[in-house]
Coordinates of C-alpha atoms in Angstrom, one line a residue:
M381 CA 182.2 -188.6 -89.1
S382 CA 183.7 -186.5 -86.3
V383 CA 186.3 -188.1 -84.0
S384 CA 183.9 -187.2 -81.1
D385 CA 181.2 -189.4 -82.7
L386 CA 183.3 -192.5 -82.6
R387 CA 181.9 -194.8 -79.9
Q388 CA 181.2 -198.4 -79.2
S389 CA 178.9 -200.2 -76.8
Y390 CA 180.8 -202.9 -74.8
E391 CA 178.6 -205.9 -74.3
K392 CA 180.6 -209.1 -74.5
S393 CA 181.3 -210.1 -70.9
T394 CA 181.3 -209.3 -67.2
L395 CA 183.8 -209.3 -64.4
L396 CA 182.3 -209.9 -61.0
E397 CA 183.9 -210.4 -57.6
D398 CA 182.4 -213.8 -57.0
T399 CA 183.9 -215.2 -60.2
A400 CA 187.3 -213.4 -60.2
A401 CA 190.3 -215.5 -59.2
P402 CA 191.7 -214.7 -55.7
S403 CA 195.1 -214.3 -57.2
P404 CA 195.7 -211.6 -59.9
F405 CA 198.3 -213.8 -61.5
D406 CA 195.6 -216.5 -62.0
Q407 CA 193.2 -214.0 -63.3
F408 CA 195.8 -212.7 -65.7
S409 CA 196.6 -216.2 -66.9
L410 CA 192.9 -216.9 -67.5
W411 CA 192.4 -213.7 -69.5
F412 CA 195.7 -214.2 -71.4
D413 CA 194.7 -217.8 -72.4
Q414 CA 191.3 -216.5 -73.5
A415 CA 193.0 -213.8 -75.6
L416 CA 195.1 -216.5 -77.2
A417 CA 192.1 -218.7 -77.9
A418 CA 190.2 -215.8 -79.4
K419 CA 193.2 -215.1 -81.7
V420 CA 193.6 -211.5 -80.5
P421 CA 196.4 -210.0 -82.6
E422 CA 199.6 -209.9 -80.6
P423 CA 198.1 -210.6 -77.1
N424 CA 201.6 -210.3 -75.6
A425 CA 201.9 -206.7 -76.7
M426 CA 201.8 -204.2 -73.8
S427 CA 202.3 -200.5 -73.2
L428 CA 205.2 -199.8 -70.9
A429 CA 205.1 -196.4 -69.2
T430 CA 208.1 -195.0 -67.5
V431 CA 209.1 -191.6 -66.0
D432 CA 212.4 -189.7 -66.5
A433 CA 214.4 -187.7 -64.0
T434 CA 212.3 -184.5 -64.8
G435 CA 209.0 -186.2 -64.2
Q436 CA 208.2 -186.5 -67.9
P437 CA 206.3 -189.8 -68.6
S438 CA 206.7 -191.7 -71.8
A439 CA 205.1 -194.9 -73.1
R440 CA 205.8 -197.4 -75.8
I441 CA 204.6 -200.9 -76.9
V442 CA 206.9 -203.8 -75.9
L443 CA 206.3 -207.6 -75.9
I444 CA 206.0 -209.6 -72.7
K445 CA 208.4 -212.6 -72.9
G446 CA 207.4 -214.4 -69.7
Y447 CA 205.5 -214.1 -66.4
D448 CA 205.0 -215.9 -63.2
E449 CA 204.4 -214.8 -59.6
R450 CA 207.7 -213.0 -59.5
G451 CA 206.5 -210.6 -62.2
F452 CA 206.4 -209.8 -65.9
V453 CA 209.5 -209.9 -68.1
F454 CA 210.5 -207.9 -71.2
F455 CA 213.8 -207.4 -73.0
T456 CA 215.4 -204.2 -74.4
N457 CA 218.5 -202.1 -74.7
Y458 CA 219.5 -200.9 -71.3
E459 CA 220.8 -197.7 -72.8
S460 CA 217.5 -196.8 -74.5
R461 CA 215.2 -194.1 -73.2
K462 CA 213.2 -196.7 -71.3
G463 CA 216.4 -198.1 -69.8
Q464 CA 217.6 -194.7 -68.7
D465 CA 214.2 -193.9 -67.2
L466 CA 214.3 -197.1 -65.2
L467 CA 217.8 -196.4 -64.1
G468 CA 216.6 -193.2 -62.4
N469 CA 213.1 -194.4 -61.4
A470 CA 212.7 -198.1 -61.1
R471 CA 208.9 -198.0 -61.1
A472 CA 206.7 -198.5 -64.2
G473 CA 203.3 -199.3 -65.4
L474 CA 202.1 -201.9 -67.9
L475 CA 198.9 -201.9 -69.9
F476 CA 197.4 -204.8 -72.0
F477 CA 194.5 -204.0 -74.3
W478 CA 192.6 -206.9 -75.8
Q479 CA 190.1 -205.0 -77.9
P480 CA 188.2 -208.0 -79.4
L481 CA 187.4 -209.1 -75.8
E482 CA 186.8 -205.5 -74.6
R483 CA 189.3 -205.9 -71.9
Q484 CA 192.3 -204.1 -70.4
V485 CA 194.7 -205.1 -67.7
R486 CA 196.8 -202.4 -65.8
I487 CA 199.8 -203.5 -63.8
E488 CA 202.1 -201.3 -61.7
G489 CA 205.2 -202.1 -59.8
R490 CA 208.9 -202.0 -59.3
V491 CA 211.3 -203.0 -62.0
E492 CA 214.7 -204.7 -61.8
K493 CA 217.0 -206.5 -64.3
V494 CA 216.7 -210.2 -64.7
S495 CA 219.8 -212.4 -64.1
A496 CA 222.5 -212.5 -66.8
E497 CA 221.6 -216.2 -67.2
E498 CA 218.0 -215.4 -68.1
S499 CA 219.0 -212.7 -70.5
D500 CA 221.6 -215.0 -72.1
A501 CA 219.0 -217.8 -72.5
Y502 CA 216.4 -215.6 -74.1
Y503 CA 219.0 -213.9 -76.4
Q504 CA 220.1 -217.2 -77.8
S505 CA 216.5 -218.2 -78.5
R506 CA 216.0 -215.2 -80.8
P507 CA 216.3 -215.3 -84.6
L508 CA 219.8 -214.4 -85.9
G509 CA 218.6 -211.2 -87.4
S510 CA 217.2 -210.0 -84.0
R511 CA 220.4 -210.9 -82.3
I512 CA 222.4 -208.9 -84.8
G513 CA 219.9 -206.1 -84.5
A514 CA 220.5 -205.9 -80.7
W515 CA 224.2 -205.0 -81.5
A516 CA 223.4 -202.8 -84.6
S517 CA 220.9 -200.5 -82.9
R518 CA 222.0 -197.8 -80.5
Q519 CA 218.4 -197.6 -79.4
S520 CA 216.9 -194.2 -79.0
Q521 CA 219.9 -192.4 -80.5
P522 CA 219.7 -190.4 -83.8
V523 CA 220.7 -192.4 -86.9
T524 CA 220.3 -192.5 -90.6
R525 CA 219.0 -195.6 -92.4
A526 CA 222.3 -196.0 -94.2
E527 CA 224.2 -195.9 -91.0
L528 CA 222.0 -198.5 -89.4
E529 CA 222.3 -200.9 -92.3
A530 CA 226.0 -200.4 -92.5
R531 CA 226.3 -201.1 -88.8
E532 CA 224.3 -204.3 -89.3
Q533 CA 226.7 -205.5 -92.0
E534 CA 229.7 -204.7 -89.8
I535 CA 228.2 -206.8 -86.9
R536 CA 227.4 -209.7 -89.3
A537 CA 231.0 -209.7 -90.5
Q538 CA 232.4 -209.5 -87.0
Y539 CA 230.3 -212.2 -85.3
G540 CA 228.9 -214.4 -88.1
E541 CA 226.2 -216.9 -86.9
Q542 CA 227.0 -216.8 -83.2
P543 CA 226.9 -213.2 -81.8
P544 CA 227.2 -213.0 -78.0
R545 CA 224.6 -211.1 -76.1
P546 CA 225.5 -207.4 -76.0
P547 CA 226.4 -206.2 -72.5
H548 CA 223.9 -203.3 -73.0
W549 CA 221.0 -205.6 -73.8
G550 CA 218.9 -207.8 -71.5
G551 CA 215.7 -208.3 -69.5
Y552 CA 213.7 -206.5 -66.9
R553 CA 211.1 -207.9 -64.5
L554 CA 208.3 -205.8 -63.2
A555 CA 207.2 -207.1 -59.8
P556 CA 203.5 -206.0 -59.4
T557 CA 202.2 -204.0 -56.5
L558 CA 198.8 -203.3 -58.2
F559 CA 196.6 -205.0 -60.8
E560 CA 193.5 -203.6 -62.3
F561 CA 191.2 -205.7 -64.6
W562 CA 188.8 -203.8 -66.8
Q563 CA 185.9 -205.4 -68.6
G564 CA 183.8 -203.1 -70.9
R565 CA 180.1 -203.0 -70.1
P566 CA 177.1 -201.2 -71.7
S567 CA 176.4 -197.5 -70.9
R568 CA 180.0 -197.1 -69.8
L569 CA 179.3 -198.8 -66.5
H570 CA 182.4 -200.9 -66.9
D571 CA 183.7 -203.5 -64.5
R572 CA 186.9 -202.5 -62.8
L573 CA 188.4 -204.9 -60.2
R574 CA 191.6 -203.8 -58.4
Y575 CA 194.0 -206.1 -56.6
L576 CA 196.3 -204.8 -53.9
P577 CA 198.6 -206.7 -51.5
D578 CA 196.7 -207.5 -48.3
G579 CA 199.8 -207.5 -46.0
K580 CA 199.3 -211.2 -45.3
G581 CA 200.9 -212.6 -48.4
G582 CA 197.7 -212.5 -50.4
W583 CA 195.7 -209.9 -52.4
A584 CA 192.7 -207.8 -51.5
I585 CA 190.1 -207.1 -54.2
D586 CA 187.9 -204.0 -54.5
R587 CA 185.7 -202.5 -57.2
L588 CA 186.5 -199.1 -58.7
S589 CA 183.9 -196.8 -60.2
P590 CA 184.1 -196.8 -64.0

């Protein structure tokens, strides 16, 4: 079978203006809970897209670790490629794809670091191996496997069971300025509802052509 012959008809659900939540955060919570209930694999996985100083975009999968009306939180090495991109351009895009439900959610907005207290609390909640790994990995820098494993052993010997949070590691929060909820429909006539700030503290909803 040719790649061009791969296609699927989306027929599982609908997304209509009269049933969508007025708040995109409420709509996201509804869909996220439904993804959990449907046992979608890693429903907290999202693509994070950033842009560097030359205008070159890059994307990678990261895990959401919290959200509320302030925004969506993820954690990483501040010196990684994504961290350097965000240092120069504090705008980014998120994309959730819940294939079993035939749904996508796109989110755009500004990104800032979370407080040191938030980063400390999450870091301490991680398994020990992950806490050690945050020290051992000079994320996005060239390394051999032997060097990486040697570095891990050095950190274990240095800090034991209680490594502190590395100063170069912590959280970011994306504060949304746009949401788009996508529900697959037959004949590629998909439902796309966009939420934009209405200038009055709420959100305006419009439908986009599929």
